[in-house]
Amino acid sequence: MVLYDSATLGGSCSGSSSSSSSSKPPPLQQRQQTQQDIDGLLAGAGYRVRSSELRKVAQRLERLETAMVNSPADLSQLASDTIHYNPSDLASWVDSLLSEFTQPPTCPSEFIMDPETNQTVVSDAWTTAEPHMPQVHQNISYEQQSLNNQLTVDNQLTVVTAMEEDSGIRLVHMLMTCAECVQRGDFSLATSCLEDMQGLLTRVNTVCGIGKVAGHFIDALSRRIFQGIGGGSINGGSAYENEILYHHFYEACPYLKFAHFTANQAILEAFDGHDCVHVVDFNLMHGLQWPALIQALALRPGGPPLLRLTGIGPPSPDGRDSLREIGLRLAELARSVNVRFAFRGVAASRLEDVKPWMLQVNPKESVAVNSIMQLHRLLGSDLNRNSPIETVLSWIRSLNPKIMTVVEQEANHNQPGFLDRFTEALHYYSTMFDSLEACTVQPNKGLAEIYIQREIANVVSCEGSARVERHEPLSKWRTRLSGAGFRPLHLGSNAYKQASMLLTLFSAEGYSVEENDGCLTLGWHS
Amino acid sequence: MVVPLNTWVLISSFKLAYNLLRRPDGTFNRHLAEFLDRKVPANLNPVDGVFSFDVLIDRATGLLCRIYRPATAEEPEPNIVELEKPVVGDVVPVIIFFHGGSFAHSSANSAIYDTLCRRLVGICKAVVVSVNYRRAPENRYPCAYDDGWTAFKWVNSRSWLQSRKDSKVHIYLAGDSSGGNIAHHVAAQAVESGIDVLGNILLNPMFGGQERTESEKRLDGKYFVTLRDRDWYWRAFLPEGENRDHPACNPFGPNGRSLEGIKFPKSLVVVAGLDLIQDWQLAYVEGLRKAGKEVKLLYMEQATIGFYLLPNNNHFHTVMDEISEFVSSDC
């Protein structure tokens, strides 16, 4: 079982496409109506079925049963090779399984539907099923798709630690009190809270658990109270420093590896059959995601496409062209596996400064837009103009990408109220730290921790444009992306299985993958 | 004999999925199982007056439990510190719940079981601890029982679960299908260790035996369940080479042990009249009676397996009322 805690990184796959150039979200009324028709009891069991469709689904289930009884060979294939998608959508799932069978069922069924009441009548007598051809149900179209592969950290306000230490509990109490003072503007009380907490910290184990994360929160509160909310040195870390920290975070725990892996799977599938492909990476860093994709493309049946990679990243202050350096290394790798490759770097300090023409997208090529923890940075609103997120999503959409993969922390760290944000962050990051502990010891786990610590500091001690770590939950991203004209594509049981198997390679204790409405989430119990 | 349409759809989908997961060679497609299982996270925000959180109680085996508590008027929204606040009340029942799934399927965070446990909190005014025991075939007997026992000891030693009246934890064991089987065995172990269990609640408990009983022959394949799949699950759970007269499967069978003279708790046993293994469940009840143990049998003639998963039938409400009374009579 996976009981995921507030620090889970979810890999979700949702994206959308529409063939028309102006795509509008479905009218609200229509959506509500559809919602009302959903069978409430089945919803509680995790299945979304319209009441009006129940009978149809039941009939299909019967047919499937007979088909399976008739051809056991097909059954075993169904069991092993078939890729399953989005089991919550029961009707589609059953239909997709039915479409695997080519023979119409001829065996009688045990249950017949009573047309009068909405009940199945259990019958001992054999009856002949109506002859029919199984419906072929294509729910994935390969034209004009944008896939949003989202890794989200699931923050469901579940706390796992059963705290034995009184000091630990006291520390949490005090953190909450201090945060509340800050929210109220009572800085003198907050300051004395801080002093008490710093004292208490000396008596608590700060190597792990609550003590460790509390220390970081105390620092962040202290920063907020004494240095103000402008961010300063947190956001001022050099690009070079950030890359190092990011790399260590990548190595120390499975979240980013899982993110890259799942995104690459989706991109690979989307590029199937295309000869000219272009990946736009919103945050190149050390390009860690791309060697695996290059190698996978090299091995694909029919041969690799021409791959263009456009990497966006901050400008290097010291005259180095770090983007180009990464590009060169990737080019070398591509050459070694015979993949025709071209790289282009786009230097921009902020994503909203990037204009689509800079990406030089060719209309003939198939585009994948890949954003790893970048979109949430656009959620701070600029009072003067359109919110940056809308602008950026709109130009992404205008590129007509084949697929869009998005990685985000699933957490609710963008609430307006400080105390709410603080509480959520406390839950989330304490589990994040615990999950880091559970990983095989890396020599420089400390640097990975600093990476996380910087996030904490930003969430807690910054406001306005300085606060860039504006994580929002999956549900909000779903709405936002579908509002921007994207359609979700589901990650199926094959991606799930591979991701699960990959996890075992990371020797990470307690991590597991779950399926959630077409999305995959990576969770960690604590 | 009718089954509500949505229940039929639910149980049939399970049946369909399960058919895909059990391989003829005795292995289990765990990845697909976890992919298909609908799960829900724990929720500190009370929903219908109940909040939940997960606890790791044994790091060595990764044993997790999900704890369900009623939200109180004073603390409508618990935070990180409130989770293990002492229960309030002279007598607070604590129900240790073992989910079903024939030892192979489901988890404590499966949606259907999360829903059921939440209901139990309301119905019994209890704290419910749902145990995420290790499953077959990867983990055979006695892993599930060991995990049950670990959870039992953990619950029994939580000071915050003690009732004010006697500073003891008032424990009930409950479970459906394989969970019912586990509840029985954990109860037996508890009384052997001198710890009181106030009652056992077994919903369609999973028992069996080598012999083919009349109900098995009559109902084979008729109501979602086949003898073949029952056999598969026993083969997956029991130690290799053992047959279904192993005492785990058949506690009052040829290799079983009478409970005579042992302070076994009172039991509420619910049997569905359309469940093919009912003869074994009735034999279990008979075994308890013969040993002089207090047992109440609820035989729901028209019920199929899983009737207690959705509140859309009379059997459901009857059983919930009986459970409520069973637990409250402790006061």
Coordinates of N, CA and C in Angstrom, one line a residue, chain B residues 20 52 85 108 140 144 153 173 175 178 212 216 240 244 262:
Chain B
L20 N -7.8 -10.9 -13.8 CA -6.6 -10.5 -14.5 C -5.3 -10.6 -13.7
S52 N -8.6 11.3 9.6 CA -7.7 10.2 9.6 C -6.2 10.6 9.4
K85 N -3.8 13.1 20.7 CA -4.4 13.6 21.9 C -5.2 12.5 22.6
A108 N -5.2 -0.8 3.4 CA -5.9 0.0 4.3 C -6.4 1.3 3.7
R140 N 3.4 -15.0 2.8 CA 2.4 -16.0 3.1 C 2.2 -16.1 4.6
A144 N 0.5 -12.1 7.8 CA -0.7 -11.3 8.0 C -1.0 -11.3 9.5
K153 N -0.6 -5.2 19.6 CA 0.2 -4.8 20.8 C 0.5 -3.3 20.8
L173 N -11.9 -6.4 17.7 CA -11.2 -6.8 16.5 C -12.3 -7.0 15.4
G175 N -13.1 -7.4 11.0 CA -12.6 -7.6 9.6 C -13.6 -8.3 8.7
S178 N -10.8 -12.0 4.4 CA -9.6 -12.5 5.0 C -9.3 -11.7 6.3
R212 N -15.2 -30.4 0.1 CA -16.1 -29.5 -0.6 C -17.5 -29.6 0.0
E216 N -20.6 -24.7 -1.2 CA -19.6 -24.5 -2.2 C -20.0 -25.1 -3.6
E240 N 3.6 -23.4 1.6 CA 3.6 -24.3 0.4 C 3.5 -25.7 0.9
R244 N -6.0 -27.2 2.8 CA -6.9 -26.3 3.4 C -7.4 -26.7 4.8
I262 N -10.9 -21.5 27.1 CA -10.1 -20.3 26.8 C -11.0 -19.1 26.8

